[in-house]
Amino acid sequence: MDVREPDRAPDARRGEGVLADVLLAIAACAVAPIALGGLWMRGWHGPRRDALISLLARWSRVPLKRINHSTDPAQLHEGIELAGTIGRGQLTRRAGLLAEIEGGILLLAMAERASKGLLGPLAMAIDEARLGLVVLDEALPDEQGLDPALGERLSLAIDLRDETALWPIAPPLEGWPEARALESRLEAARCNWPEVRLDRGALREILKACLALGIGSMRAPLLAATFARVSAALHGRASVEVDDLGFAVRLCLLPRARQMPVASASESEDPSESEASDEAVDETEPHEAEPAPEPAGPPEPPVSADPDTSLAPDDTPEKPADEHQPIPDGSSDRLIEAALASLPSGVLALLAGAVAANAGRGQGVSGSGLQGSRGRGRGRPVGSVRRAPRSGERLHLLATIRAAVPFQPLRRRQLVQRASAAADLDSPRSDPAAGLAPGRLHLRPDDLHVHREKRRRGNTTVFVVDASGSMALQRLAEAKGAVEVLLAECYVRRDRVALVSFRGKGADLLLPPTRSLVAARRSLTALPGGGGSPVASGLELAARLVAQVRRAGDSATLVLLTDGRANLTRAGLPGRQQAGEEAREVARQLAGLADRRLLIDTSVRPDPAARALAVALHGTYLPMPFAQARAIGEVVARAASTRAVVQ
Amino acid sequence: MTARSRPVYPFSALVGQEEMQLGLLIATVDPLLGGVLILGDRGTGKSTAVRALAAVLPQIETLPGCPYRCLPAACAGLCAACVPGMGGEAPPAKGARRSKVVTASVPVPVVDLPLGATEDRILGALDLEKLMTLGEKRFEPGLLARANRGFLYIDEINLLEDHLVDLLIDAAASGENRIEREGLSVVHPSRFVLVGSGNPEEGELRPQLLDRFGVAVEVRTPQDIDLRMEVVLRREAFERDPQHFLANHEAAQAALRERIVAAQRLLPKVILAPELLRQISSLCLKLGTDGLRGELSLMRAARAAAALRGERKVSLQTVREVAPMALRHRLRRDPLDDTDSTARVARLVDEVLV
């Protein structure tokens, strides 16, 4: 729980830049939570996150309420409190959470585990401008994290996961000069931000930046524009300037990026800057160029913005801009570049990962679907079980009444006794005789039964394809053919598939779990071959994926296509012996993880190394020379036949 | 849930999504078409368009307070609004039943079905409050009841759980919702236009459900920067001052509403020439669509589109225009073949419809 103090000077400055961003995001969220949709905070629980949340609570003028992933979606809307109603024998209502927090900020913790049932209504509430949502997402870097449909609606995203983003903070944050400066302008910003001018030039820059970053959604530029306004207001400016656009790019657009802008850095006139951003992408050395808190674009001849094109009404607020920096045309590349250059390397690495994940997302991760299947109340009912309904479970009425009936005489007698006792004591209880009406059923909370549901448990097949040089090109093509057949099988069973390949230095997740066969096929065709054979790395990545699948409640089938000739260790060092041992070791771990395992030996004749690997996997061994693609399909189909589980 | 009437972005102010707009309008003109599937990425204005629909549609007549929004002439007799004896609130006209019904104009319902909805929420369930307080067994209508005579919108329909899909398929096919559980036995009308949206890359739709949709439209994010500017500017203007924005678009909205009403009236009179029908059939044959549904929905869509244009006779041009949306989701396809079905349809349209 220690807060790391900055220990490297150059990074410390950058850290301040990150801190300034983060503080600005919090302040913006406190100023205009509803217009901005909200804030997506990635990172684990810790003093930094807590400090930021308490800062938000201090700064916002609207109520703040915290819920977490286990919140029953039914609680969002008003309804009857069942257990209370029965226990007390009178109707007990509860207010809906959404109504309670109307106009305020809702804090959703553990958002990455929340079900669609909870996130759907929240997304709708954001669309209806009923609340601002602050999402705390604790997903691991390689996990899916927040449902993209919700993330899309939150304008701001900050990442606290990075250990090297050394923002020099020790809670409480209120004492930091940046925080104090922001705090002093909060009130003014609250009234002024809707009047801040955003001229067409600035808007065009935002849109260009979106295109350069591969952001197709039209929500992103809108939210970024709103944020730029809020940012300007928070800096006491009457119109949006380059700095605000820089903040908007970093806080709103970069986190959604699906691609990094290509090669614009090399053409920049300013060598130090281009260097900085080049290195930054390569995430190597610390950077000295570029003062962090000033992410302003490079100096450009100021082209005055046409006042006619401004969007805001002309009555500008009192606060005059001390230095007016009109937005030069065509600066969006610079804008992004500058934004990138001002980030510390660790953050950039995270960002690159996020970009890859976003790109993969486009190819069809349905992590949302993955979590949706975990919720209750979504299966075919089979019988009942005695317990109070929780989180979306359905009350089994008949079973409940049946459980209560035998005890009716006893309970009525008890009630009579209690009523008379209450009368003796003369305590004004809430009409104890009310329950004595003849023919009235006396329920107790422990009579409650709920529907038991039978739910198809999904299966995810993880393909691990060896694409190393030893798999001669033609063998690789055959392996691809086999995988295609398997994919078609999976389609029929409505399985999800994921694709991992390994070659050369390491393993790649080509396709996160998806139902989209088109995406699977596309990534398969694009699979290149050649290079060393780091079997252990491939299996390790597969193991992580399998663990994720299992955590989400699916069963996992692992299909490994390799010739078993590992020749690279996990550390990337050559050595058959060592590499083989490592591979078998990881395979043994996988044996306990994946529900079903299958190794397809792709060597020309059955290879002892592959067989040994299959043994370590405790899996089915299938040499390819004898296995026609079709036959492989049948074997996997048998291995992966999905089963229904009773919850 | 939508108790407050928040200003809704006007349908007529949508920019750059002509195909989606046409698809939705066709469905409003001919609700029997079978629904609209909107395919595309997030943030392309799908939800905005669907939620904007209600405002351009002519209001419908119903009995005040009827949760099913029954037609006054053919009410299902399920609620206190229709049947005076059913307790609850005071009935509108005691004694005199059908003869002197007081009707009310209400907006066409556009109901959002969230992905996480439970079966109870969709189908309706036993009204627990009535049961607890009055000991009465009463049915509490669900989303399928609310969507009657209107639209049921499901975002990310491709991620909807299978057993919920089953419920929808059944209700959409029969036009009524049957509940036989927990001692309830209720049938209520549930005729709705199903509007689903989703990104096919994130998961495939069940073929049975896909088949229910009359038309499937594609939306893309505009790549043209000026168009994008326009989208953002309009949205900004709307958010800044919704009332003003709405007032500015009132004329356009009214014109669109009139066009829809006129088209609805014209629709039964629109004729499709036999030779054109022959061409349609040959197009469907060449595309290899399953069954006759391809022809039927293309025919219906073409007639509705013609009615929207005020044409009494469907023109070749109209058929060409709606052919992709009526057919692109009906091609029998290899799950692994990722050739664009839109392109396939377009190619054959050029070949056959000349």
Short mmCIF file of N, CA, C and O in Angstrom, two decimals, chain A residues 567-618:
data_model
loop_
_atom_site.label_atom_id
_atom_site.label_comp_id
_atom_site.label_asym_id
_atom_site.label_seq_id
_atom_site.Cartn_x
_atom_site.Cartn_y
_atom_site.Cartn_z
N ASN A 567 12.03 -25.17 -29.70
CA ASN A 567 13.46 -24.85 -29.71
C ASN A 567 13.78 -23.48 -29.14
O ASN A 567 14.90 -23.02 -29.23
N LEU A 568 12.78 -22.83 -28.58
CA LEU A 568 13.05 -21.55 -27.93
C LEU A 568 12.43 -21.56 -26.54
O LEU A 568 11.28 -21.96 -26.36
N THR A 569 13.20 -21.09 -25.58
CA THR A 569 12.67 -21.07 -24.23
C THR A 569 11.77 -19.84 -24.06
O THR A 569 11.68 -19.01 -24.94
N ARG A 570 11.14 -19.79 -22.91
CA ARG A 570 10.27 -18.65 -22.66
C ARG A 570 11.03 -17.34 -22.68
O ARG A 570 10.51 -16.31 -23.05
N ALA A 571 12.31 -17.45 -22.28
CA ALA A 571 13.12 -16.24 -22.26
C ALA A 571 13.60 -15.89 -23.67
O ALA A 571 14.28 -14.89 -23.86
N GLY A 572 13.28 -16.73 -24.64
CA GLY A 572 13.66 -16.45 -26.01
C GLY A 572 15.05 -16.98 -26.37
O GLY A 572 15.63 -16.58 -27.36
N LEU A 573 15.57 -17.87 -25.53
CA LEU A 573 16.90 -18.41 -25.79
C LEU A 573 16.78 -19.72 -26.54
O LEU A 573 15.85 -20.49 -26.30
N PRO A 574 17.73 -19.97 -27.45
CA PRO A 574 17.67 -21.25 -28.16
C PRO A 574 18.07 -22.40 -27.25
O PRO A 574 18.73 -22.20 -26.23
N GLY A 575 17.72 -23.61 -27.59
CA GLY A 575 18.06 -24.77 -26.79
C GLY A 575 16.90 -25.74 -26.76
O GLY A 575 15.90 -25.49 -26.11
N ARG A 576 17.02 -26.83 -27.51
CA ARG A 576 15.92 -27.78 -27.63
C ARG A 576 15.53 -28.40 -26.30
O ARG A 576 14.36 -28.45 -25.93
N GLN A 577 16.58 -28.86 -25.61
CA GLN A 577 16.35 -29.56 -24.36
C GLN A 577 15.49 -28.73 -23.41
O GLN A 577 14.38 -29.11 -23.02
N GLN A 578 16.06 -27.57 -23.11
CA GLN A 578 15.42 -26.66 -22.16
C GLN A 578 14.01 -26.26 -22.63
O GLN A 578 13.04 -26.29 -21.87
N ALA A 579 13.92 -25.93 -23.92
CA ALA A 579 12.64 -25.48 -24.47
C ALA A 579 11.60 -26.58 -24.35
O ALA A 579 10.45 -26.34 -23.98
N GLY A 580 12.01 -27.79 -24.65
CA GLY A 580 11.08 -28.92 -24.56
C GLY A 580 10.59 -29.11 -23.14
O GLY A 580 9.39 -29.32 -22.91
N GLU A 581 11.50 -29.02 -22.18
CA GLU A 581 11.10 -29.19 -20.79
C GLU A 581 10.12 -28.13 -20.36
O GLU A 581 9.11 -28.42 -19.72
N GLU A 582 10.45 -26.90 -20.75
CA GLU A 582 9.55 -25.81 -20.39
C GLU A 582 8.15 -26.03 -20.97
O GLU A 582 7.14 -25.85 -20.29
N ALA A 583 8.13 -26.42 -22.24
CA ALA A 583 6.84 -26.64 -22.91
C ALA A 583 6.04 -27.67 -22.14
O ALA A 583 4.84 -27.50 -21.90
N ARG A 584 6.70 -28.77 -21.76
CA ARG A 584 5.97 -29.82 -21.05
C ARG A 584 5.48 -29.34 -19.69
O ARG A 584 4.40 -29.70 -19.24
N GLU A 585 6.29 -28.49 -19.09
CA GLU A 585 5.90 -27.99 -17.77
C GLU A 585 4.62 -27.13 -17.87
O GLU A 585 3.67 -27.31 -17.12
N VAL A 586 4.62 -26.22 -18.84
CA VAL A 586 3.43 -25.39 -19.02
C VAL A 586 2.24 -26.26 -19.40
O VAL A 586 1.11 -26.04 -18.96
N ALA A 587 2.51 -27.28 -20.23
CA ALA A 587 1.44 -28.18 -20.64
C ALA A 587 0.81 -28.86 -19.43
O ALA A 587 -0.41 -29.01 -19.36
N ARG A 588 1.65 -29.25 -18.48
CA ARG A 588 1.11 -29.90 -17.28
C ARG A 588 0.18 -28.95 -16.51
O ARG A 588 -0.84 -29.36 -15.99
N GLN A 589 0.57 -27.68 -16.48
CA GLN A 589 -0.32 -26.71 -15.81
C GLN A 589 -1.65 -26.60 -16.55
O GLN A 589 -2.72 -26.55 -15.95
N LEU A 590 -1.54 -26.59 -17.86
CA LEU A 590 -2.74 -26.45 -18.69
C LEU A 590 -3.68 -27.64 -18.50
O LEU A 590 -4.89 -27.51 -18.62
N ALA A 591 -3.08 -28.78 -18.23
CA ALA A 591 -3.88 -29.99 -18.06
C ALA A 591 -4.95 -29.77 -17.00
O ALA A 591 -6.08 -30.25 -17.10
N GLY A 592 -4.59 -29.04 -15.97
CA GLY A 592 -5.56 -28.80 -14.90
C GLY A 592 -6.50 -27.65 -15.20
O GLY A 592 -7.49 -27.48 -14.51
N LEU A 593 -6.18 -26.88 -16.20
CA LEU A 593 -6.98 -25.67 -16.47
C LEU A 593 -8.10 -25.88 -17.49
O LEU A 593 -9.25 -25.56 -17.24
N ALA A 594 -7.70 -26.42 -18.63
CA ALA A 594 -8.68 -26.57 -19.71
C ALA A 594 -9.52 -27.82 -19.46
O ALA A 594 -9.02 -28.83 -18.98
N ASP A 595 -10.79 -27.74 -19.80
CA ASP A 595 -11.67 -28.89 -19.57
C ASP A 595 -11.33 -30.04 -20.51
O ASP A 595 -11.41 -31.19 -20.15
N ARG A 596 -11.02 -29.70 -21.74
CA ARG A 596 -10.69 -30.72 -22.72
C ARG A 596 -9.47 -30.27 -23.49
O ARG A 596 -9.33 -29.09 -23.78
N ARG A 597 -8.59 -31.21 -23.77
CA ARG A 597 -7.34 -30.86 -24.43
C ARG A 597 -7.08 -31.80 -25.59
O ARG A 597 -7.34 -33.00 -25.48
N LEU A 598 -6.59 -31.25 -26.66
CA LEU A 598 -6.34 -32.06 -27.83
C LEU A 598 -5.09 -31.57 -28.50
O LEU A 598 -4.90 -30.37 -28.66
N LEU A 599 -4.21 -32.52 -28.82
CA LEU A 599 -3.01 -32.11 -29.53
C LEU A 599 -3.02 -32.76 -30.90
O LEU A 599 -3.18 -33.96 -31.03
N ILE A 600 -2.90 -31.93 -31.90
CA ILE A 600 -2.83 -32.47 -33.26
C ILE A 600 -1.40 -32.35 -33.72
O ILE A 600 -0.85 -31.25 -33.82
N ASP A 601 -0.81 -33.51 -33.94
CA ASP A 601 0.60 -33.54 -34.32
C ASP A 601 0.68 -33.25 -35.80
O ASP A 601 0.17 -33.99 -36.64
N THR A 602 1.37 -32.18 -36.14
CA THR A 602 1.39 -31.77 -37.53
C THR A 602 2.67 -32.18 -38.24
O THR A 602 2.89 -31.79 -39.37
N SER A 603 3.53 -32.96 -37.57
CA SER A 603 4.76 -33.36 -38.24
C SER A 603 4.46 -34.44 -39.29
O SER A 603 3.40 -35.06 -39.27
N VAL A 604 5.42 -34.63 -40.16
CA VAL A 604 5.17 -35.52 -41.30
C VAL A 604 4.89 -36.94 -40.83
O VAL A 604 3.97 -37.61 -41.30
N ARG A 605 5.70 -37.43 -39.91
CA ARG A 605 5.31 -38.68 -39.27
C ARG A 605 5.29 -38.43 -37.78
O ARG A 605 5.96 -37.53 -37.28
N PRO A 606 4.45 -39.24 -37.09
CA PRO A 606 4.23 -38.97 -35.67
C PRO A 606 5.53 -38.75 -34.91
O PRO A 606 6.48 -39.52 -35.06
N ASP A 607 5.57 -37.72 -34.13
CA ASP A 607 6.81 -37.29 -33.51
C ASP A 607 6.77 -37.56 -32.01
O ASP A 607 5.80 -37.21 -31.35
N PRO A 608 7.80 -38.19 -31.48
CA PRO A 608 7.80 -38.49 -30.04
C PRO A 608 7.68 -37.23 -29.19
O PRO A 608 7.04 -37.26 -28.12
N ALA A 609 8.26 -36.12 -29.68
CA ALA A 609 8.20 -34.89 -28.90
C ALA A 609 6.76 -34.43 -28.73
O ALA A 609 6.32 -34.04 -27.65
N ALA A 610 6.02 -34.52 -29.82
CA ALA A 610 4.62 -34.10 -29.77
C ALA A 610 3.84 -35.02 -28.86
O ALA A 610 2.99 -34.59 -28.08
N ARG A 611 4.14 -36.31 -28.97
CA ARG A 611 3.42 -37.27 -28.14
C ARG A 611 3.68 -36.97 -26.65
O ARG A 611 2.76 -36.99 -25.83
N ALA A 612 4.94 -36.68 -26.35
CA ALA A 612 5.29 -36.38 -24.96
C ALA A 612 4.54 -35.15 -24.47
O ALA A 612 4.07 -35.10 -23.33
N LEU A 613 4.39 -34.20 -25.37
CA LEU A 613 3.68 -32.98 -25.01
C LEU A 613 2.20 -33.30 -24.73
O LEU A 613 1.61 -32.80 -23.78
N ALA A 614 1.66 -34.17 -25.56
CA ALA A 614 0.26 -34.57 -25.37
C ALA A 614 0.08 -35.27 -24.04
O ALA A 614 -0.91 -35.06 -23.34
N VAL A 615 1.07 -36.09 -23.69
CA VAL A 615 1.00 -36.78 -22.40
C VAL A 615 1.02 -35.76 -21.26
O VAL A 615 0.23 -35.83 -20.33
N ALA A 616 1.92 -34.78 -21.40
CA ALA A 616 2.01 -33.75 -20.37
C ALA A 616 0.69 -32.98 -20.27
O ALA A 616 0.29 -32.55 -19.19
N LEU A 617 0.03 -32.84 -21.38
CA LEU A 617 -1.23 -32.11 -21.41
C LEU A 617 -2.39 -32.94 -20.87
O LEU A 617 -3.48 -32.43 -20.67
N HIS A 618 -2.16 -34.24 -20.72
CA HIS A 618 -3.23 -35.17 -20.40
C HIS A 618 -4.33 -35.06 -21.45
O HIS A 618 -5.50 -35.07 -21.13
#
